[in-house]
PDB file of C-alpha atoms in Angstrom:
ATOM      1  CA  ALA F 187    -107.082 181.516  68.751  1.00  0.00           C
ATOM      2  CA  GLN F 188    -106.125 182.271  72.311  1.00  0.00           C
ATOM      3  CA  SER F 189    -105.082 185.446  74.048  1.00  0.00           C
ATOM      4  CA  VAL F 190    -104.301 186.698  77.551  1.00  0.00           C
ATOM      5  CA  THR F 191    -104.779 190.139  79.025  1.00  0.00           C
ATOM      6  CA  GLN F 192    -103.066 191.135  82.234  1.00  0.00           C
ATOM      7  CA  LEU F 193    -104.504 194.265  83.762  1.00  0.00           C
ATOM      8  CA  GLY F 194    -101.821 196.556  85.077  1.00  0.00           C
ATOM      9  CA  SER F 195     -98.241 196.431  83.873  1.00  0.00           C
ATOM     10  CA  HIS F 196     -97.104 197.457  87.361  1.00  0.00           C
ATOM     11  CA  VAL F 197     -98.691 196.686  90.712  1.00  0.00           C
ATOM     12  CA  SER F 198     -97.340 198.072  93.975  1.00  0.00           C
ATOM     13  CA  VAL F 199     -98.331 196.731  97.405  1.00  0.00           C
ATOM     14  CA  SER F 200     -96.984 197.118 100.907  1.00  0.00           C
ATOM     15  CA  GLU F 201     -95.221 194.259 102.616  1.00  0.00           C
ATOM     16  CA  GLY F 202     -97.842 192.176 104.407  1.00  0.00           C
ATOM     17  CA  ALA F 203    -100.690 193.382 102.214  1.00  0.00           C
ATOM     18  CA  LEU F 204    -102.825 191.328  99.869  1.00  0.00           C
ATOM     19  CA  VAL F 205    -101.423 190.694  96.397  1.00  0.00           C
ATOM     20  CA  LEU F 206    -103.917 190.566  93.515  1.00  0.00           C
ATOM     21  CA  LEU F 207    -102.706 190.218  89.934  1.00  0.00           C
ATOM     22  CA  ARG F 208    -105.414 190.116  87.296  1.00  0.00           C
ATOM     23  CA  CYS F 209    -105.578 187.886  84.253  1.00  0.00           C
ATOM     24  CA  ASN F 210    -108.352 187.467  81.688  1.00  0.00           C
ATOM     25  CA  TYR F 211    -108.168 185.047  78.801  1.00  0.00           C
ATOM     26  CA  SER F 212    -109.836 184.333  75.508  1.00  0.00           C
ATOM     27  CA  SER F 213    -109.983 180.790  74.213  1.00  0.00           C
ATOM     28  CA  SER F 214    -112.031 178.894  71.662  1.00  0.00           C
ATOM     29  CA  VAL F 215    -111.452 175.630  73.527  1.00  0.00           C
ATOM     30  CA  PRO F 216    -111.473 174.772  77.230  1.00  0.00           C
ATOM     31  CA  PRO F 217    -108.346 176.507  78.418  1.00  0.00           C
ATOM     32  CA  TYR F 218    -105.440 175.371  80.496  1.00  0.00           C
ATOM     33  CA  LEU F 219    -104.128 178.311  82.492  1.00  0.00           C
ATOM     34  CA  PHE F 220    -100.782 179.061  84.073  1.00  0.00           C
ATOM     35  CA  TRP F 221     -98.979 181.614  86.177  1.00  0.00           C
ATOM     36  CA  TYR F 222     -95.213 181.936  85.844  1.00  0.00           C
ATOM     37  CA  VAL F 223     -92.813 184.138  87.807  1.00  0.00           C
ATOM     38  CA  GLN F 224     -89.613 185.657  86.457  1.00  0.00           C
ATOM     39  CA  TYR F 225     -86.943 187.041  88.757  1.00  0.00           C
ATOM     40  CA  PRO F 226     -84.403 189.499  87.291  1.00  0.00           C
ATOM     41  CA  ASN F 227     -82.092 187.908  84.739  1.00  0.00           C
ATOM     42  CA  GLN F 228     -83.610 184.486  85.237  1.00  0.00           C
ATOM     43  CA  GLY F 229     -85.891 182.142  83.336  1.00  0.00           C
ATOM     44  CA  LEU F 230     -89.542 181.559  84.064  1.00  0.00           C
ATOM     45  CA  GLN F 231     -90.651 179.387  86.951  1.00  0.00           C
ATOM     46  CA  LEU F 232     -94.095 177.833  87.185  1.00  0.00           C
ATOM     47  CA  LEU F 233     -96.146 179.116  90.145  1.00  0.00           C
ATOM     48  CA  LEU F 234     -99.322 177.138  89.516  1.00  0.00           C
ATOM     49  CA  LYS F 235    -101.576 175.834  86.813  1.00  0.00           C
ATOM     50  CA  TYR F 236    -105.191 174.921  86.184  1.00  0.00           C
ATOM     51  CA  THR F 237    -105.924 171.936  83.972  1.00  0.00           C
ATOM     52  CA  THR F 238    -109.137 170.292  85.162  1.00  0.00           C
ATOM     53  CA  GLY F 239    -110.953 169.700  88.416  1.00  0.00           C
ATOM     54  CA  ALA F 240    -110.909 172.097  91.345  1.00  0.00           C
ATOM     55  CA  THR F 241    -111.095 175.690  90.210  1.00  0.00           C
ATOM     56  CA  LEU F 242    -109.087 177.034  93.149  1.00  0.00           C
ATOM     57  CA  VAL F 243    -105.477 176.145  92.532  1.00  0.00           C
ATOM     58  CA  LYS F 244    -102.713 176.439  95.098  1.00  0.00           C
ATOM     59  CA  GLY F 245     -99.150 176.992  94.026  1.00  0.00           C
ATOM     60  CA  ILE F 246     -95.725 177.591  95.429  1.00  0.00           C
ATOM     61  CA  ASN F 247     -94.693 180.447  97.743  1.00  0.00           C
ATOM     62  CA  GLY F 248     -98.221 180.865  99.128  1.00  0.00           C
ATOM     63  CA  PHE F 249     -99.833 181.914  95.848  1.00  0.00           C
ATOM     64  CA  GLU F 250    -103.192 180.699  94.619  1.00  0.00           C
ATOM     65  CA  ALA F 251    -105.494 181.402  91.691  1.00  0.00           C
ATOM     66  CA  GLU F 252    -109.127 180.762  90.922  1.00  0.00           C
ATOM     67  CA  PHE F 253    -110.449 179.790  87.511  1.00  0.00           C
ATOM     68  CA  LYS F 254    -113.769 181.529  86.820  1.00  0.00           C
ATOM     69  CA  LYS F 255    -115.175 180.392  83.509  1.00  0.00           C
ATOM     70  CA  SER F 256    -118.106 182.832  83.586  1.00  0.00           C
ATOM     71  CA  GLU F 257    -115.704 185.742  83.961  1.00  0.00           C
ATOM     72  CA  THR F 258    -112.937 184.227  81.770  1.00  0.00           C
ATOM     73  CA  SER F 259    -110.540 185.099  84.558  1.00  0.00           C
ATOM     74  CA  PHE F 260    -107.653 183.480  86.393  1.00  0.00           C
ATOM     75  CA  HIS F 261    -106.517 186.051  88.965  1.00  0.00           C
ATOM     76  CA  LEU F 262    -103.474 185.374  91.144  1.00  0.00           C
ATOM     77  CA  THR F 263    -103.563 186.165  94.860  1.00  0.00           C
ATOM     78  CA  LYS F 264    -101.406 185.942  97.948  1.00  0.00           C
ATOM     79  CA  PRO F 265    -102.734 186.939 101.376  1.00  0.00           C
ATOM     80  CA  SER F 266     -99.565 188.606 102.628  1.00  0.00           C
ATOM     81  CA  ALA F 267     -96.841 190.017 100.396  1.00  0.00           C
ATOM     82  CA  HIS F 268     -93.195 189.449 101.154  1.00  0.00           C
ATOM     83  CA  MET F 269     -90.253 191.430  99.856  1.00  0.00           C
ATOM     84  CA  SER F 270     -89.038 188.331  98.028  1.00  0.00           C
ATOM     85  CA  ASP F 271     -92.219 188.334  95.911  1.00  0.00           C
ATOM     86  CA  ALA F 272     -90.960 191.298  93.901  1.00  0.00           C
ATOM     87  CA  ALA F 273     -90.713 189.979  90.342  1.00  0.00           C
ATOM     88  CA  GLU F 274     -92.428 189.852  86.955  1.00  0.00           C
ATOM     89  CA  TYR F 275     -95.514 187.645  86.769  1.00  0.00           C
ATOM     90  CA  PHE F 276     -96.909 186.161  83.584  1.00  0.00           C
ATOM     91  CA  CYS F 277    -100.278 184.592  82.965  1.00  0.00           C
ATOM     92  CA  ALA F 278    -100.424 182.080  80.103  1.00  0.00           C
ATOM     93  CA  VAL F 279    -102.961 179.914  78.304  1.00  0.00           C
ATOM     94  CA  SER F 280    -102.611 176.712  76.334  1.00  0.00           C
ATOM     95  CA  PRO F 281    -105.057 174.500  74.440  1.00  0.00           C
ATOM     96  CA  SER F 282    -103.584 171.491  76.211  1.00  0.00           C
ATOM     97  CA  GLY F 283    -102.032 170.738  79.569  1.00  0.00           C
ATOM     98  CA  GLY F 284     -98.955 172.769  78.756  1.00  0.00           C
ATOM     99  CA  GLY F 285     -96.542 170.026  77.935  1.00  0.00           C
ATOM    100  CA  ALA F 286     -97.446 169.488  74.315  1.00  0.00           C
ATOM    101  CA  ASP F 287     -98.385 172.930  73.049  1.00  0.00           C
ATOM    102  CA  GLY F 288     -96.835 176.336  73.041  1.00  0.00           C
ATOM    103  CA  LEU F 289     -97.956 178.796  75.674  1.00  0.00           C
ATOM    104  CA  THR F 290     -99.586 182.131  74.851  1.00  0.00           C
ATOM    105  CA  PHE F 291     -98.446 184.681  77.423  1.00  0.00           C
ATOM    106  CA  GLY F 292     -99.824 187.951  78.669  1.00  0.00           C
ATOM    107  CA  LYS F 293     -97.580 191.021  78.667  1.00  0.00           C
ATOM    108  CA  GLY F 294     -96.667 190.520  82.301  1.00  0.00           C
ATOM    109  CA  THR F 295     -97.189 192.417  85.549  1.00  0.00           C
ATOM    110  CA  HIS F 296     -94.275 193.828  87.494  1.00  0.00           C
ATOM    111  CA  LEU F 297     -94.969 193.392  91.207  1.00  0.00           C
ATOM    112  CA  ILE F 298     -93.352 195.970  93.479  1.00  0.00           C
ATOM    113  CA  ILE F 299     -93.290 195.427  97.228  1.00  0.00           C
ATOM    114  CA  GLN F 300     -93.050 198.547  99.382  1.00  0.00           C
ATOM    115  CA  PRO F 301     -91.358 198.101 102.779  1.00  0.00           C
TER     116      PRO F 301
ATOM    117  CA  ASP I  29     -81.102 167.402  87.105  1.00  0.00           C
ATOM    118  CA  ALA I  30     -79.260 170.450  85.772  1.00  0.00           C
ATOM    119  CA  GLY I  31     -82.383 171.879  84.180  1.00  0.00           C
ATOM    120  CA  VAL I  32     -82.556 173.396  80.714  1.00  0.00           C
ATOM    121  CA  ILE I  33     -79.166 174.724  79.682  1.00  0.00           C
ATOM    122  CA  GLN I  34     -78.745 177.592  77.258  1.00  0.00           C
ATOM    123  CA  SER I  35     -75.599 179.079  75.792  1.00  0.00           C
ATOM    124  CA  PRO I  36     -74.332 181.649  75.504  1.00  0.00           C
ATOM    125  CA  ARG I  37     -76.032 183.599  78.285  1.00  0.00           C
ATOM    126  CA  HIS I  38     -75.140 186.885  76.625  1.00  0.00           C
ATOM    127  CA  GLU I  39     -74.314 187.658  73.008  1.00  0.00           C
ATOM    128  CA  VAL I  40     -73.355 190.971  71.458  1.00  0.00           C
ATOM    129  CA  THR I  41     -72.930 191.060  67.708  1.00  0.00           C
ATOM    130  CA  GLU I  42     -73.013 193.448  64.806  1.00  0.00           C
ATOM    131  CA  MET I  43     -75.772 193.738  62.270  1.00  0.00           C
ATOM    132  CA  GLY I  44     -75.336 191.265  59.438  1.00  0.00           C
ATOM    133  CA  GLN I  45     -73.502 188.668  61.473  1.00  0.00           C
ATOM    134  CA  GLU I  46     -74.738 185.130  62.005  1.00  0.00           C
ATOM    135  CA  VAL I  47     -75.900 184.264  65.518  1.00  0.00           C
ATOM    136  CA  THR I  48     -76.372 180.756  66.888  1.00  0.00           C
ATOM    137  CA  LEU I  49     -78.149 180.105  70.158  1.00  0.00           C
ATOM    138  CA  ARG I  50     -77.943 176.699  71.785  1.00  0.00           C
ATOM    139  CA  CYS I  51     -80.180 174.691  74.071  1.00  0.00           C
ATOM    140  CA  LYS I  52     -79.865 171.426  75.950  1.00  0.00           C
ATOM    141  CA  PRO I  53     -83.248 170.224  77.218  1.00  0.00           C
ATOM    142  CA  ILE I  54     -83.838 168.224  80.360  1.00  0.00           C
ATOM    143  CA  SER I  55     -82.938 164.593  79.795  1.00  0.00           C
ATOM    144  CA  GLY I  56     -85.976 162.502  78.849  1.00  0.00           C
ATOM    145  CA  HIS I  57     -88.128 165.402  77.727  1.00  0.00           C
ATOM    146  CA  ASP I  58     -89.693 164.978  74.310  1.00  0.00           C
ATOM    147  CA  TYR I  59     -90.856 168.536  73.623  1.00  0.00           C
ATOM    148  CA  LEU I  60     -88.649 171.567  73.098  1.00  0.00           C
ATOM    149  CA  PHE I  61     -89.845 175.148  72.696  1.00  0.00           C
ATOM    150  CA  TRP I  62     -88.124 178.387  71.649  1.00  0.00           C
ATOM    151  CA  TYR I  63     -89.580 181.692  72.889  1.00  0.00           C
ATOM    152  CA  ARG I  64     -88.521 185.301  72.413  1.00  0.00           C
ATOM    153  CA  GLN I  65     -89.076 188.079  74.941  1.00  0.00           C
ATOM    154  CA  THR I  66     -89.053 191.764  74.005  1.00  0.00           C
ATOM    155  CA  MET I  67     -90.389 194.863  75.694  1.00  0.00           C
ATOM    156  CA  MET I  68     -92.717 195.603  72.797  1.00  0.00           C
ATOM    157  CA  ARG I  69     -94.154 192.156  72.110  1.00  0.00           C
ATOM    158  CA  GLY I  70     -93.657 190.313  75.394  1.00  0.00           C
ATOM    159  CA  LEU I  71     -93.082 186.553  75.305  1.00  0.00           C
ATOM    160  CA  GLU I  72     -93.747 184.903  71.954  1.00  0.00           C
ATOM    161  CA  LEU I  73     -93.523 181.290  70.886  1.00  0.00           C
ATOM    162  CA  LEU I  74     -91.215 180.939  67.894  1.00  0.00           C
ATOM    163  CA  ILE I  75     -91.146 177.207  67.203  1.00  0.00           C
ATOM    164  CA  TYR I  76     -91.482 173.876  68.968  1.00  0.00           C
ATOM    165  CA  PHE I  77     -90.335 170.322  68.390  1.00  0.00           C
ATOM    166  CA  ASN I  78     -91.655 166.907  69.386  1.00  0.00           C
ATOM    167  CA  ASN I  79     -89.216 164.011  69.291  1.00  0.00           C
ATOM    168  CA  ASN I  80     -86.798 166.245  67.356  1.00  0.00           C
ATOM    169  CA  VAL I  81     -89.359 167.028  64.641  1.00  0.00           C
ATOM    170  CA  PRO I  82     -90.593 170.623  64.169  1.00  0.00           C
ATOM    171  CA  ILE I  83     -94.324 170.741  64.877  1.00  0.00           C
ATOM    172  CA  ASP I  84     -95.195 174.425  64.567  1.00  0.00           C
ATOM    173  CA  ASP I  85     -92.891 177.139  63.256  1.00  0.00           C
ATOM    174  CA  SER I  86     -95.601 179.702  62.583  1.00  0.00           C
ATOM    175  CA  GLY I  87     -94.058 182.038  65.145  1.00  0.00           C
ATOM    176  CA  MET I  88     -90.708 182.288  63.397  1.00  0.00           C
ATOM    177  CA  PRO I  89     -90.588 185.930  62.301  1.00  0.00           C
ATOM    178  CA  GLU I  90     -88.952 185.505  58.902  1.00  0.00           C
ATOM    179  CA  ASP I  91     -86.618 183.428  56.810  1.00  0.00           C
ATOM    180  CA  ARG I  92     -83.601 184.822  58.593  1.00  0.00           C
ATOM    181  CA  PHE I  93     -84.548 182.604  61.525  1.00  0.00           C
ATOM    182  CA  SER I  94     -84.043 178.851  61.492  1.00  0.00           C
ATOM    183  CA  ALA I  95     -84.096 176.166  64.176  1.00  0.00           C
ATOM    184  CA  LYS I  96     -82.872 172.614  64.255  1.00  0.00           C
ATOM    185  CA  MET I  97     -82.926 169.717  66.660  1.00  0.00           C
ATOM    186  CA  PRO I  98     -80.453 167.112  65.437  1.00  0.00           C
ATOM    187  CA  ASN I  99     -80.947 164.897  68.477  1.00  0.00           C
ATOM    188  CA  ALA I 100     -82.907 164.668  71.697  1.00  0.00           C
ATOM    189  CA  SER I 101     -80.321 166.558  73.719  1.00  0.00           C
ATOM    190  CA  PHE I 102     -79.527 169.563  71.541  1.00  0.00           C
ATOM    191  CA  SER I 103     -81.236 172.328  69.614  1.00  0.00           C
ATOM    192  CA  THR I 104     -80.067 175.493  67.887  1.00  0.00           C
ATOM    193  CA  LEU I 105     -81.753 178.707  66.877  1.00  0.00           C
ATOM    194  CA  LYS I 106     -79.890 180.559  64.160  1.00  0.00           C
ATOM    195  CA  ILE I 107     -80.323 184.095  62.884  1.00  0.00           C
ATOM    196  CA  GLN I 108     -78.625 184.959  59.619  1.00  0.00           C
ATOM    197  CA  PRO I 109     -78.170 187.802  58.972  1.00  0.00           C
ATOM    198  CA  SER I 110     -78.937 189.417  62.298  1.00  0.00           C
ATOM    199  CA  GLU I 111     -80.612 192.832  62.603  1.00  0.00           C
ATOM    200  CA  PRO I 112     -80.923 195.268  65.531  1.00  0.00           C
ATOM    201  CA  ARG I 113     -84.636 194.435  65.868  1.00  0.00           C
ATOM    202  CA  ASP I 114     -83.645 190.866  66.741  1.00  0.00           C
ATOM    203  CA  SER I 115     -82.295 192.106  70.066  1.00  0.00           C
ATOM    204  CA  ALA I 116     -84.227 190.226  72.730  1.00  0.00           C
ATOM    205  CA  VAL I 117     -83.999 187.498  75.336  1.00  0.00           C
ATOM    206  CA  TYR I 118     -84.430 184.056  73.794  1.00  0.00           C
ATOM    207  CA  PHE I 119     -85.711 181.275  76.022  1.00  0.00           C
ATOM    208  CA  CYS I 120     -85.671 177.562  75.483  1.00  0.00           C
ATOM    209  CA  ALA I 121     -88.103 175.331  77.363  1.00  0.00           C
ATOM    210  CA  SER I 122     -88.664 171.585  77.479  1.00  0.00           C
ATOM    211  CA  SER I 123     -91.360 169.248  78.696  1.00  0.00           C
ATOM    212  CA  PHE I 124     -92.385 165.615  78.888  1.00  0.00           C
ATOM    213  CA  SER I 125     -95.926 165.348  77.622  1.00  0.00           C
ATOM    214  CA  ALA I 126     -97.137 162.342  79.540  1.00  0.00           C
ATOM    215  CA  GLY I 127    -100.406 164.009  80.392  1.00  0.00           C
ATOM    216  CA  LEU I 128    -102.142 167.056  81.778  1.00  0.00           C
ATOM    217  CA  GLN I 129     -99.769 167.340  84.676  1.00  0.00           C
ATOM    218  CA  GLU I 130     -96.738 168.072  82.573  1.00  0.00           C
ATOM    219  CA  THR I 131     -95.025 171.424  82.736  1.00  0.00           C
ATOM    220  CA  GLN I 132     -92.691 173.402  80.547  1.00  0.00           C
ATOM    221  CA  TYR I 133     -89.366 174.078  82.227  1.00  0.00           C
ATOM    222  CA  PHE I 134     -87.547 177.174  81.075  1.00  0.00           C
ATOM    223  CA  GLY I 135     -83.855 177.803  80.703  1.00  0.00           C
ATOM    224  CA  PRO I 136     -82.208 181.018  81.949  1.00  0.00           C
ATOM    225  CA  GLY I 137     -82.331 182.607  78.497  1.00  0.00           C
ATOM    226  CA  THR I 138     -79.832 184.125  76.086  1.00  0.00           C
ATOM    227  CA  ARG I 139     -79.726 187.913  76.028  1.00  0.00           C
ATOM    228  CA  LEU I 140     -78.948 188.988  72.461  1.00  0.00           C
ATOM    229  CA  LEU I 141     -77.903 192.494  71.487  1.00  0.00           C
ATOM    230  CA  VAL I 142     -77.444 193.273  67.803  1.00  0.00           C
ATOM    231  CA  LEU I 143     -75.651 196.558  67.186  1.00  0.00           C
TER     232      LEU I 143
END
């Protein structure tokens, strides 16, 4: 069984400040990990994913995440927040690369950007 | 490509009525997923298909829910009879599982309100 815990249902940062969204997972098999973003009234868009190889993964819009097996974490970061980053962010886990299995999502973190 | 297409985008119905949600996956994709998003339970996988065949329907909440995929370019999710607790956003996603690099692409969702 797999599960995802996202710490903090709401995170507020100032424009230009560091963004850190936390994600911890539980998996009985080597996990494949994902971050998706959802803008209001839209579907989910993939930000980045970890499958194998380098544990620091770079995604779109300046986001990156680091897979830490010892900490069972996959936290999402961005050095400098922009107003357009305001959205809902979901961490997800899959037993495979994501194409051939359903995703198990965390509850989501609402990112608020203060001007 | 037009992406994953879902219809209708919004549906308001009365308790007891039949509801049919529709999805057109991205051309060439061989996996199709149905997810439900609610405030209480977050994003949940309901069912997914591979080459039009249901692979895992363990997430379907009860017998009132059914899903079909008659061909590679069309799927339906039906609720009969509908209940107020079925109110949610229903997402369809598709993918091409050629390997670890494949991604699920989400549609814009159908927002269902059952009165």
